[in-house]
Coordinates of C-alpha atoms and ligand atoms in Angstrom, one line a residue:
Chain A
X1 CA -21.3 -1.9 34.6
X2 CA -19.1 -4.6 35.1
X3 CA -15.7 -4.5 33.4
X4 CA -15.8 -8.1 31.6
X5 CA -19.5 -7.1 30.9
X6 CA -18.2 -3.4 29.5
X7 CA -15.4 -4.9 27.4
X8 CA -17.2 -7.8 26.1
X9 CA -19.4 -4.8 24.1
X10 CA -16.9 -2.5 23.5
X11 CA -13.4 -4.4 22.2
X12 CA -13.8 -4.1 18.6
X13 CA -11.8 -6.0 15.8
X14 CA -8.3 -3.7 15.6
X15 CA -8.1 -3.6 19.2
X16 CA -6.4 -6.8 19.9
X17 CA -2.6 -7.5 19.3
X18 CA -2.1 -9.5 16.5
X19 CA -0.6 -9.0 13.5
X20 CA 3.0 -8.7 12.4
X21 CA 5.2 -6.2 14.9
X22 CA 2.4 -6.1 17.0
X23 CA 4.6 -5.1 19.8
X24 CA 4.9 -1.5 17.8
X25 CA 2.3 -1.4 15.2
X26 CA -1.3 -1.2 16.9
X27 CA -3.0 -0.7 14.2
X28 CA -3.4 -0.3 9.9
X29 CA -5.8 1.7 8.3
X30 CA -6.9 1.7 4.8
X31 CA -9.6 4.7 3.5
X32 CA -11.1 5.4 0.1
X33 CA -12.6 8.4 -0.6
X34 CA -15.3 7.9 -3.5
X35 CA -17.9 9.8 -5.2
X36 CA -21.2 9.2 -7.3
X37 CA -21.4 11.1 -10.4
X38 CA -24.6 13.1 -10.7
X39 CA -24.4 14.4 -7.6
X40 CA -23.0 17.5 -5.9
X41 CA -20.7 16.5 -2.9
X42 CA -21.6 17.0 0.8
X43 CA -20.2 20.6 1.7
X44 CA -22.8 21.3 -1.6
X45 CA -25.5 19.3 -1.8
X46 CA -29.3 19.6 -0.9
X47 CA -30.8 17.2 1.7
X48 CA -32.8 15.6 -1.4
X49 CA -29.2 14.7 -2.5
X50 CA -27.9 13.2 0.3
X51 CA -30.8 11.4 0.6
X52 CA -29.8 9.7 -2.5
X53 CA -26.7 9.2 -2.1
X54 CA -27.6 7.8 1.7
X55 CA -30.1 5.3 -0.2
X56 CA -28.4 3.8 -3.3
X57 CA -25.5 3.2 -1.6
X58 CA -27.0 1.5 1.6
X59 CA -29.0 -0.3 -0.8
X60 CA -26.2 -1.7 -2.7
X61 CA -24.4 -2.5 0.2
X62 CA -27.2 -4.2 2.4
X63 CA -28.4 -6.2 -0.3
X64 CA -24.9 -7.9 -0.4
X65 CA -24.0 -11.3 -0.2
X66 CA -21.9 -10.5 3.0
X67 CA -23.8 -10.9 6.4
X68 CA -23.9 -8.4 9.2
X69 CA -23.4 -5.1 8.0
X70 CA -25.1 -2.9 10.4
X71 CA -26.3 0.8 9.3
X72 CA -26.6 3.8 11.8
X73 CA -27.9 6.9 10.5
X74 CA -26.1 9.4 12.7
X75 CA -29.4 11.3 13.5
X76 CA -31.1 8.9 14.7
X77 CA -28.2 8.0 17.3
X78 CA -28.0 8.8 20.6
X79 CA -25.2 11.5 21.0
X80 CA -23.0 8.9 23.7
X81 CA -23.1 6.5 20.5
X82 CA -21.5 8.9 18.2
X83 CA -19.0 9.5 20.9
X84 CA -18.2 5.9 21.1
X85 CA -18.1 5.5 17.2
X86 CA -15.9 8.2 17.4
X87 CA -13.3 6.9 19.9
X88 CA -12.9 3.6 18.4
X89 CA -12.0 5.1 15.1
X90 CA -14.8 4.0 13.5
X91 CA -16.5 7.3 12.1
X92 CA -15.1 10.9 12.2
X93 CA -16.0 13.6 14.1
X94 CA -17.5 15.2 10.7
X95 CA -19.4 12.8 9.9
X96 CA -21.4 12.6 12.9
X97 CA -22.3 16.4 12.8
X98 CA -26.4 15.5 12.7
X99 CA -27.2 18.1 10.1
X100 CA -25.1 16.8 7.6
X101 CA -26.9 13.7 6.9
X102 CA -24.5 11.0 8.1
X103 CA -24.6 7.7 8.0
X104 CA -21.7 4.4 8.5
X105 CA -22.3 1.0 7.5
X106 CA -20.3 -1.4 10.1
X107 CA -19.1 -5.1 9.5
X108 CA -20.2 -7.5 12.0
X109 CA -16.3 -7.4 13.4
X110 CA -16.0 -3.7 12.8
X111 CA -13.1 -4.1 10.8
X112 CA -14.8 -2.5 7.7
X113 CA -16.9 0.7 8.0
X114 CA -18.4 2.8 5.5
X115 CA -19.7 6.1 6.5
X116 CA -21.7 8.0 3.8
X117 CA -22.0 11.8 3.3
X118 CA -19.2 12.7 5.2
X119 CA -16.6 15.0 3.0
X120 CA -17.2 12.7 0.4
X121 CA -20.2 10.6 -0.6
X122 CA -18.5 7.5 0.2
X123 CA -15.6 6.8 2.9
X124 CA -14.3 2.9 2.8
X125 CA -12.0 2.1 5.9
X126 CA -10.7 -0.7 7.1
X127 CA -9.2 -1.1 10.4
X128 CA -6.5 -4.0 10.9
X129 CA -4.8 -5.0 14.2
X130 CA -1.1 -4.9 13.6
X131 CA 1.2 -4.0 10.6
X132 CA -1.1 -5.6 7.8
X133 CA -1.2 -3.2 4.8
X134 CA -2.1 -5.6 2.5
X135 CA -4.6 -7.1 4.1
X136 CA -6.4 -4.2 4.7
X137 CA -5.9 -2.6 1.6
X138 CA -7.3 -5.7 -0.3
X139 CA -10.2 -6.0 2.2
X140 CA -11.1 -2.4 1.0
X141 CA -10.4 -2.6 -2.1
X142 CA -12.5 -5.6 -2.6
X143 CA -15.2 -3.5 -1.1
X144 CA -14.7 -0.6 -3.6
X145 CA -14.9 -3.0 -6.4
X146 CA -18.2 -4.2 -5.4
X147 CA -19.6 -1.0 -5.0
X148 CA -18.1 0.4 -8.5
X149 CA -20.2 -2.4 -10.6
X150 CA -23.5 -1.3 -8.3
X151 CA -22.8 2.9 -8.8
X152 CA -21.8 5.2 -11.2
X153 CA -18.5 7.0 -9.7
X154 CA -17.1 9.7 -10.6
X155 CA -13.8 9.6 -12.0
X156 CA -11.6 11.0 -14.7
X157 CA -9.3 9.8 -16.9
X158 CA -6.5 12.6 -16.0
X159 CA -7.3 13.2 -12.3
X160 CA -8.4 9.6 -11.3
X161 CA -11.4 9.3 -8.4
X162 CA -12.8 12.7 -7.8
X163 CA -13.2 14.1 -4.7
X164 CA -14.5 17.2 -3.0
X165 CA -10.5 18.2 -1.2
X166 CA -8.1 18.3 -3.7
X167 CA -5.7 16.5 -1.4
X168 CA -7.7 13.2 -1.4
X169 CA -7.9 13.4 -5.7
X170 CA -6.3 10.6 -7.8
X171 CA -6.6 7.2 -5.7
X172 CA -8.8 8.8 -2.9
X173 CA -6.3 6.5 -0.8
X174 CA -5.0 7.3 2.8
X175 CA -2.8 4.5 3.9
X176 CA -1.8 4.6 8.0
X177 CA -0.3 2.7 10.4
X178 CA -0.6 3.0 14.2
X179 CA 2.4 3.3 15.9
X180 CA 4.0 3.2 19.5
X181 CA 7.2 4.9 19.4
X182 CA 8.5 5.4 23.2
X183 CA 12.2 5.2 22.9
X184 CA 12.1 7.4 19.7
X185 CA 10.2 9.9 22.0
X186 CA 12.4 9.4 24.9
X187 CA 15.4 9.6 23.5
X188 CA 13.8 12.5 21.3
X189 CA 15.0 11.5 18.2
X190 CA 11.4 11.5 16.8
X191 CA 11.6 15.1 16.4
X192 CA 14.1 14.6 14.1
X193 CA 12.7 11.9 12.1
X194 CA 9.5 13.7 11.8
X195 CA 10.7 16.1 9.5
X196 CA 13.0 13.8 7.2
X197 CA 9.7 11.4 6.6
X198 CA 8.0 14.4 5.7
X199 CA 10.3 14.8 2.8
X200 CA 9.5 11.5 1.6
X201 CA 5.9 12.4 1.2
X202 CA 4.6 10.9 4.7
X203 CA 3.0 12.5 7.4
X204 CA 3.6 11.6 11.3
X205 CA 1.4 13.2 13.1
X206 CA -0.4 12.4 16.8
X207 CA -3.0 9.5 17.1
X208 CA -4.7 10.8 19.6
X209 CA -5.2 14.8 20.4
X210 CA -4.5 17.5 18.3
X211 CA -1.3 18.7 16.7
X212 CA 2.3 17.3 17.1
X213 CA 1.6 16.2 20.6
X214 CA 1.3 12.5 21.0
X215 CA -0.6 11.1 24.2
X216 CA 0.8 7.8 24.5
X217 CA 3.7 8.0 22.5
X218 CA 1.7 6.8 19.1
X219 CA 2.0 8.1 16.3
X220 CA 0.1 7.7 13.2
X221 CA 2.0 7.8 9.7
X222 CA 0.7 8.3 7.1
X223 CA 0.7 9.2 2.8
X224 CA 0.6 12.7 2.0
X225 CA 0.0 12.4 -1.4
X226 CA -2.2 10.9 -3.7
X227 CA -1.6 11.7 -7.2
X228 CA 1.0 10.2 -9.3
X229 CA 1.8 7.2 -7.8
X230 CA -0.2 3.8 -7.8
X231 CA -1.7 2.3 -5.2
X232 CA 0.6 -0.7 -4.6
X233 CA 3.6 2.0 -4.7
X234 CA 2.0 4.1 -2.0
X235 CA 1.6 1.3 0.0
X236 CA 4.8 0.1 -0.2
X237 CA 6.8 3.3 0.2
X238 CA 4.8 3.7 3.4
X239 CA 5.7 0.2 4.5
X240 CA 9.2 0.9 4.4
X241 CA 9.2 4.2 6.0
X242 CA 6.7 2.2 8.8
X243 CA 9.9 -1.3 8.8
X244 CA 12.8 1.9 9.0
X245 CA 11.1 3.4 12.3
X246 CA 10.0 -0.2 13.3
X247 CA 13.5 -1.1 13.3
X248 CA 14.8 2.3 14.7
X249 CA 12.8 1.7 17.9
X250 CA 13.8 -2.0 18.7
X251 CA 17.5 -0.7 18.3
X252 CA 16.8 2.4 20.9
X253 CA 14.7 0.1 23.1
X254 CA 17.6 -1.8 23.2
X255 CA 20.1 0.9 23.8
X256 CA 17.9 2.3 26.9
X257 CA 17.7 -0.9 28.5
X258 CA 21.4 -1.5 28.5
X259 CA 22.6 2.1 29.5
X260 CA 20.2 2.6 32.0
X261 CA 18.1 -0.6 32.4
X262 CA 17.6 0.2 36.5
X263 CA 16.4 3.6 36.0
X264 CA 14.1 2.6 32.9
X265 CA 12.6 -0.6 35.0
X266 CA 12.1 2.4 37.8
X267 CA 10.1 4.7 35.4
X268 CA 7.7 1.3 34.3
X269 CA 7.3 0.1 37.3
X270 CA 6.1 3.5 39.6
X271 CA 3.8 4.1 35.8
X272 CA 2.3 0.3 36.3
X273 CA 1.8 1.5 40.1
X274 CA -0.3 4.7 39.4
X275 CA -2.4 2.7 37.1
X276 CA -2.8 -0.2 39.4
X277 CA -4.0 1.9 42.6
X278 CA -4.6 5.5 41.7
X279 CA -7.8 6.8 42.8
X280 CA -7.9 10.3 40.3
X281 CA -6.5 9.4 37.0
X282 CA -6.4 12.9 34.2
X283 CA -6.3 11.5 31.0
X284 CA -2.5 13.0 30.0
X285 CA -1.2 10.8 33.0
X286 CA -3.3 7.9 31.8
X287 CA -2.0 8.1 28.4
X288 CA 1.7 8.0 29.6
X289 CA 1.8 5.3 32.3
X290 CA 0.1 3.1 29.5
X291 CA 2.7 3.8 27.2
X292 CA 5.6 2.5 30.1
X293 CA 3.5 -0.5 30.9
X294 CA 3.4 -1.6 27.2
X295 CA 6.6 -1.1 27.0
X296 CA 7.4 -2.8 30.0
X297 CA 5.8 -5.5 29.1
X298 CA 7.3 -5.5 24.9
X299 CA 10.7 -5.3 26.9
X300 CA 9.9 -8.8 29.0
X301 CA 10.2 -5.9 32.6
X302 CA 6.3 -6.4 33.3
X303 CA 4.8 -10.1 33.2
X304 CA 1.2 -11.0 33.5
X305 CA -0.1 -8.5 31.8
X306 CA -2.0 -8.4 28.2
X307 CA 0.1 -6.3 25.8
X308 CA -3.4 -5.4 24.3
X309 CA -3.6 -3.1 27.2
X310 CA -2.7 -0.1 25.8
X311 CA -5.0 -0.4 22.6
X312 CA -7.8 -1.0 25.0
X313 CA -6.9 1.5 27.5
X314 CA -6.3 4.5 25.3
X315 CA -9.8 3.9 23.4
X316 CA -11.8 3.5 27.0
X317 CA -10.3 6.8 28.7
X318 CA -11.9 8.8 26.3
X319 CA -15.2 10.3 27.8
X320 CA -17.9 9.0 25.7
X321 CA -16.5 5.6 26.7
X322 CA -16.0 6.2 30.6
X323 CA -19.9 7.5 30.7
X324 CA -21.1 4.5 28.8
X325 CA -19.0 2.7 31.4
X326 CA -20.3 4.3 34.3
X327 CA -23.7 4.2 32.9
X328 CA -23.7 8.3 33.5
X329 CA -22.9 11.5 32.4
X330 CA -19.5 12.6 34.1
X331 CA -18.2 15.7 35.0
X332 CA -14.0 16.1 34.1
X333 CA -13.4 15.5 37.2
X334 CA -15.6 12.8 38.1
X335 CA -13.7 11.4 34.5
X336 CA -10.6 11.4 36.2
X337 CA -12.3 9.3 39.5
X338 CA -13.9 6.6 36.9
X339 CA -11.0 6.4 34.5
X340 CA -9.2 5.6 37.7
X341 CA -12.0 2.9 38.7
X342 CA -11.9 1.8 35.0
X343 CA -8.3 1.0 34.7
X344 CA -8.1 -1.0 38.0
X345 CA -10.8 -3.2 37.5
X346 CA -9.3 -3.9 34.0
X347 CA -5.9 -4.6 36.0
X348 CA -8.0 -6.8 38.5
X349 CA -9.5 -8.8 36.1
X350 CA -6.1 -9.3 34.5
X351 CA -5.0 -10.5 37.5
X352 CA -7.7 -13.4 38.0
X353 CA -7.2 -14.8 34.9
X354 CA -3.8 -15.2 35.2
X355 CA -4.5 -16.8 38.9
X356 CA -7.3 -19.1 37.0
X357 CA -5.2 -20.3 34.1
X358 CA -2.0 -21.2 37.4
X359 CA -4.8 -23.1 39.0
X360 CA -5.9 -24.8 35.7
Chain B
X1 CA -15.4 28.7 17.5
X2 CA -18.3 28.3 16.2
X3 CA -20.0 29.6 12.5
X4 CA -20.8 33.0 12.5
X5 CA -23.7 32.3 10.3
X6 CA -25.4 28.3 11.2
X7 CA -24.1 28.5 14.9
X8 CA -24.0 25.3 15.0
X9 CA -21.0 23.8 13.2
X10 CA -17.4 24.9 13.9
X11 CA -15.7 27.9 12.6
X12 CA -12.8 26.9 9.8
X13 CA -12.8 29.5 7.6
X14 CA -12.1 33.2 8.1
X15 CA -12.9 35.7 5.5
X16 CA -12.9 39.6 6.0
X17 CA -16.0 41.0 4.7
X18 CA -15.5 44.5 3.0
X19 CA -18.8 46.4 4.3
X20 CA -19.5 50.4 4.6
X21 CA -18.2 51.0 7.7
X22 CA -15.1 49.3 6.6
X23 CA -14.5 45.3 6.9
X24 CA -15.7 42.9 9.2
X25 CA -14.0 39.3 10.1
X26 CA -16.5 36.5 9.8
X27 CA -16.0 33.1 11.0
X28 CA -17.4 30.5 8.9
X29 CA -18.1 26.6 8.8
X30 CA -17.5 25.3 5.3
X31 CA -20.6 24.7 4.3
X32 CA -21.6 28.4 4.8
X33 CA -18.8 29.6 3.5
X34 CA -19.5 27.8 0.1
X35 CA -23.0 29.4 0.4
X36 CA -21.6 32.7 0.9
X37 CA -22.0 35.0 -2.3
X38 CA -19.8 37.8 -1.5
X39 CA -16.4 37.6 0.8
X40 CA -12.7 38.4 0.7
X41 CA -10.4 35.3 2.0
X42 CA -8.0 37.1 4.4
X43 CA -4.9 35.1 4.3
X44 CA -2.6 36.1 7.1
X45 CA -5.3 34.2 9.4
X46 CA -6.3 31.2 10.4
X47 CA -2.9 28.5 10.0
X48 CA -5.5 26.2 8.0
X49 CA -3.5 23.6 5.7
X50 CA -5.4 23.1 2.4
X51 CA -6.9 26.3 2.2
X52 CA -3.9 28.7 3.6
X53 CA -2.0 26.8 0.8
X54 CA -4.3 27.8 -2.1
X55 CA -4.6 31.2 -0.8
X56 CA -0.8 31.7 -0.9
X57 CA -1.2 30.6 -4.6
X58 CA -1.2 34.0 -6.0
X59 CA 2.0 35.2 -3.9
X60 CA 4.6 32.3 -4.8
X61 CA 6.6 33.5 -7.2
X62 CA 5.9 31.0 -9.5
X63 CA 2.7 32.2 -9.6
X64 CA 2.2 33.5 -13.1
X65 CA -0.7 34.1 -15.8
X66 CA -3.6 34.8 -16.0
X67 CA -3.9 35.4 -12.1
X68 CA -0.9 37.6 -11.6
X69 CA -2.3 40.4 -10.3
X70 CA -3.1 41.2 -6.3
X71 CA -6.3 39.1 -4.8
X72 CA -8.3 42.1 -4.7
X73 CA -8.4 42.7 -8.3
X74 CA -8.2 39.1 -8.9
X75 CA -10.7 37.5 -11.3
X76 CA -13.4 34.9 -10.2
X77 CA -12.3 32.8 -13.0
X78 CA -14.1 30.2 -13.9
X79 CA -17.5 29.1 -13.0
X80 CA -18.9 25.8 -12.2
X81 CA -22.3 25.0 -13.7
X82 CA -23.5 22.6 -11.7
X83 CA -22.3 24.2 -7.9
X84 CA -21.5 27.4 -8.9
X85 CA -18.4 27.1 -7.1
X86 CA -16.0 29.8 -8.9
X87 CA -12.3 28.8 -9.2
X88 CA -11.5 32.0 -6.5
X89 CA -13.9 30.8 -4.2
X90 CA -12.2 27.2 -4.5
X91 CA -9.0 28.7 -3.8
X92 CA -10.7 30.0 -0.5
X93 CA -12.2 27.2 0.7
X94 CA -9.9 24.5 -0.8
X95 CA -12.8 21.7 -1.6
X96 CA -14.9 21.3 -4.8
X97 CA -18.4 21.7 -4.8
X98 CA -19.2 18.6 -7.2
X99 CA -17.8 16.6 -9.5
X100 CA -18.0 18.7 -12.7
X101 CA -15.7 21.7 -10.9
X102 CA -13.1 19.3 -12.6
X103 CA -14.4 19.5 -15.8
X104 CA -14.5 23.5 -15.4
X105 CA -11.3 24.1 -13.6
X106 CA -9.1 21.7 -15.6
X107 CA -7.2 24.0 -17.1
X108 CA -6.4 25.5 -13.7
X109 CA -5.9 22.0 -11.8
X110 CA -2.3 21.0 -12.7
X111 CA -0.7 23.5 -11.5
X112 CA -2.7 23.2 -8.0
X113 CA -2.3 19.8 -8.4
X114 CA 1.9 20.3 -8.7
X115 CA 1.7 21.7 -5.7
X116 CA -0.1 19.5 -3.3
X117 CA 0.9 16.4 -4.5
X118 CA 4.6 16.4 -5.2
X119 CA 4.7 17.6 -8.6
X120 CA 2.2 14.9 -10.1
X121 CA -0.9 16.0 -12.0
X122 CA -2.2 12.8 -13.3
X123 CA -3.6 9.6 -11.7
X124 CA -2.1 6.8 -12.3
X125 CA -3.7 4.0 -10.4
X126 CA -6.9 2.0 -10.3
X127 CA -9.2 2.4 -12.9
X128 CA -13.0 1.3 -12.8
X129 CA -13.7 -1.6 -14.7
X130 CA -16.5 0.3 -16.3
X131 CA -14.4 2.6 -17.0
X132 CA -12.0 0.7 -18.5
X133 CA -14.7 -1.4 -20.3
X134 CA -15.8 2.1 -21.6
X135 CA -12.9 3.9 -22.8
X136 CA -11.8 0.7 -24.8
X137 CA -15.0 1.0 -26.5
X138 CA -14.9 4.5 -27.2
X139 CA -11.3 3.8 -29.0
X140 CA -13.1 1.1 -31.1
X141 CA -15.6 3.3 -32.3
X142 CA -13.2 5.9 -32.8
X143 CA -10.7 3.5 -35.0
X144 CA -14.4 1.6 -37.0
X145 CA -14.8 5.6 -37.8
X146 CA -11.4 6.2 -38.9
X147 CA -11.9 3.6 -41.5
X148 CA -15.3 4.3 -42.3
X149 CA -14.0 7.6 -44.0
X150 CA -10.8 5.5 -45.5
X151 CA -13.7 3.8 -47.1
X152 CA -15.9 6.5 -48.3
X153 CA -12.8 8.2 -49.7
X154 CA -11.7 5.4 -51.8
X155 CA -15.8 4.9 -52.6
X156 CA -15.9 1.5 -50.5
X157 CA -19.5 1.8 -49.8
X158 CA -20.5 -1.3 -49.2
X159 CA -17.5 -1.5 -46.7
X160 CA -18.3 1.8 -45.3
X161 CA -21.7 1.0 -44.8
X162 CA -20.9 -1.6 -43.1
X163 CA -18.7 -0.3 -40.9
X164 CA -21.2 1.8 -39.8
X165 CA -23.7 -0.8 -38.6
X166 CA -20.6 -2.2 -36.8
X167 CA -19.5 1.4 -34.8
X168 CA -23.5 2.0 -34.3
X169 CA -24.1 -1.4 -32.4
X170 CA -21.0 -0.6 -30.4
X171 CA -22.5 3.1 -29.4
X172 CA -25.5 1.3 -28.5
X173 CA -23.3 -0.8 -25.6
X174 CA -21.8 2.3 -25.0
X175 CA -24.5 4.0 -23.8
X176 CA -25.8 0.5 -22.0
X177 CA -22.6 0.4 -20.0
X178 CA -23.6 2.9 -17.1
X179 CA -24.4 6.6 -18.6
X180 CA -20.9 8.4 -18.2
X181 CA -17.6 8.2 -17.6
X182 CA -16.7 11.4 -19.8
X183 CA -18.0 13.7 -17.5
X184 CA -20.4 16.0 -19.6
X185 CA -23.4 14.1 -18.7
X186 CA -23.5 14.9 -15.0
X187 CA -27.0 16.3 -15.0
Ligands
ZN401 ZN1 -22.1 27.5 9.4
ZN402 ZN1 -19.1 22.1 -9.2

């Protein structure tokens, strides 16, 4: 497939570079767990059940004044198309397990999705491009509102929205934002941060991968909790632990690039080099020469290229991707060969449209 | 890993199943483990957030009544009507079965709330408009009550009476105004 082609279909709304302190935040994410009273939840329920569920609230939703919305029942799907949903975010790896019933409503722009019978009944997350925690809260919360005048939800008076982990109880709310912290993890003074946010009731955690590992230097933070504070206070406290490490990383960017500014434009360069004419590309080695050519280009070292380079990037490497990109199943290694294709021809095209807009 | 039991979903629980010849390690999906009748959570596996948490519930040593005692001889507590999720089996897996374990655990919750959320126990946020629009009128008809029987008692009947016509036509919105919100009408 050609690359314009391929991206054309598979840039989705959060994957561009807008947004306020888009240079560091990628991305904000807003979810809302919700439940329908009268029903058992998923890790309990019959298929008759889900069913139900599945139907009342694609009803309510499709019937809607707003245009678009697009709904996948993951059975039905090709298992390539879960993998895609699954790289861009857009549904969990749960929910596409095909003998749990699963199902996501999409917004034309794929900003809002709503998958249904995953852990809980209902799952409302929007995905914003930059540091935009209102936005996307009220986006979602709009969203929640709609649905709670269609459905019956369950809710207490004492414990708030009920829901089937007891971590998620109260506002149902997980607030996160999508960060790329190199200097912090250069200069390893995210491994001390990490802990001290946790004591504020945030998690960091990796964005991509498993555990404390974090391919590309990102990071996703996050609220732990969800009882006991409001939702406006959650978001807010999160905000300022997100404008703290925001601010931390500018200052240690800056410190890098004045102690040792050759030997930093050395590393960028040589990383925009492997990605620019490598012809076996593993995914770890991906992942960390896109986080020096962001940063290269955040710091003003690389020119001509887009920043959204390493939103794109990271998303595409993943395997479901690169198969729907070579139009094949893939072995790892044959991966590595197309990943390496992949990000070249991305480069490439880069390159042309700079050379088109000099000429125009 | 995958479930011992489905085969098809990944392993996330591990429980040690006492049998004759002694006990056995099963690894179990959720779902399978909530349909499992009879197990025994062995908690010095499996570093799993949520549900290593509750198990360590009973060996903090804050832990007191009524579930003092070691997890072997430690009572299923409470059992949920609708799921039949018991409050030890929710400690295992760390997820309610429906919305009514609330209901049936709630003397139980606070303290597992304390824990997982920072020492809060009670939501504070958004509220339902329905809800809202519902629990407003349940204090109106509680208060039209109140002085219903201020009116019987000082032999007000006409007042009382109606009074009466006034909190009945409110129950009648009540139940027009979506069927719930207290919780013991799940089924
Ligand atoms: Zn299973
Ligand atoms: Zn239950």
């Amino acid at each position: 497939m050609s690359i314009n082609k391929f991206m054309k279909g598979a840039v989705t709304g959060w994957m561009t570079s807008h947004g306020e302190h888009s240079d560091i935040v990628m991305s904000t994410r807003i979810r809302l767990a919700r439940n329908l009273r009268g029903f058992r939840f998923p890790i309990a329920f019959t298929a008759d059940e889900a069913e139900k569920v599945d139907s009342q609230v694609s009803a309510a939703l499709l019937t809607s004044d707003e245009k678009g919305y697009a709904y996948m029942k993951m059975s039905e799907l090709p298992g390539l198309e879960r993998q895609v949903l699954i790289e861009k975010h857009l549904v969990s790896p749960q929910l596409t397990d095909v003998k749990r019933h699963g199902a996501v409503i999409l917004s034309e722009d794929e900003t809002l999705s709503i998958m249904l019978n995953e852990e809980d009944h209902i799952r409302i997350q929007c995905i914003y491009p930059g540091f935009q925690l209102e936005n996307a809260y009220d986006h979602a919360d709009s969203v929640d509102n709609y649905l709670e005048n269609k459905l019956p939800y369950a809710f207490d008076e004492d414990f708030g929205y009920l829901t089937s982990c007891p971590s998620n109880t109260g506002t149902g709310m997980r607030a996160s934002v999508m960060m790329h912290l190199p200097a912090l993890t250069i200069t390893k003074q995210i491994e001390r941060i990490i802990p001290a946010i946790a004591r504020l009731g945030m998690i960091v955690r990796g964005s991509y991968g498993e555990g404390s590992e974090a391919p590309g230097n990102i990071y996703q933070v996050s609220n732990q909790t969800t009882l006991g504070k409001p939702e406006k206070e959650i978001l807010s406290d999160l905000k300022n632990v997100a404008l703290r490490l925001i601010a931390h990383e500018r200052r240690s960017r800056e410190l890098l690039l004045s102690k040792s500014r050759v030997a930093l434009e050395n590393k960028l360069f040589r990383s925009l080099g492997i990605i620019s004419y490598a012809r076996l590309l593993p995914s770890g080695e991906a992942a960390r020469c896109l986080s020096d050519v962001r940063l290269g280009i955040d710091l003003g070292i690389i020119e001509d290229v887009d920043m959204s380079i390493l939103n794109e990037l990271m998303i595409f490497m993943q395997p479901g991707f690169l198969q729907q990109y070579a139009e094949a199943d893939l072995t790892a290694e044959e991966r590595d060969i197309f990943r390496a294709d992949l990000f070249r021809e991305r480069l490439r095209s880069e390159q042309q449209t700079n050379e088109n807009n000099k000429e125009n | 890993m995958l479930c011992d039991n489905c085969k098809e979903r990944p392993a996330s629980v591990i429980f040690t199943q006492e049998g004759m010849g002694g006990s056995a390690e099963r690894h179990l999906c959720e779902k399978c483990a909530f349909q499992t009748q009879v197990f025994h959570f062995d908690p010095s596996q499996e570093p799993l957030s949520i549900q290593q948490f509750l198990s360590h519930w009973f060996s903090g040593s804050e832990s007191i009544q009524p579930f003092q005692q070691s997890r072997d001889s430690m009572p299923d507590g409470p059992i949920c009507p609708d799921c039949k999720l018991t409050f030890r089996k929710f400690l295992d897996i760390g997820k309610f079965g429906c919305p009514t374990c609330y209901d049936t655990f709630r003397g139980q919750l606070p303290r597992v709330f304390s824990k997982l959320h920072n020492g809060h126990t009670t939501h504070v946020g958004k509220i339902p408009d329905s809800f809202n629009e519902r629990f407003a009128l349940k204090k109106k008809v509680e208060e039209i009550r109140s002085k219903m029987q201020e009116a019987i008692e000082m032999e007000r009947f006409e007042d009382a009476a109606a009074l009466r016509d006034e909190a009945n036509a409110l129950k009648e919105r009540l139940a027009e105004c979506g069927n719930g919100g207290d919780g013991s009408d799940v089924n």
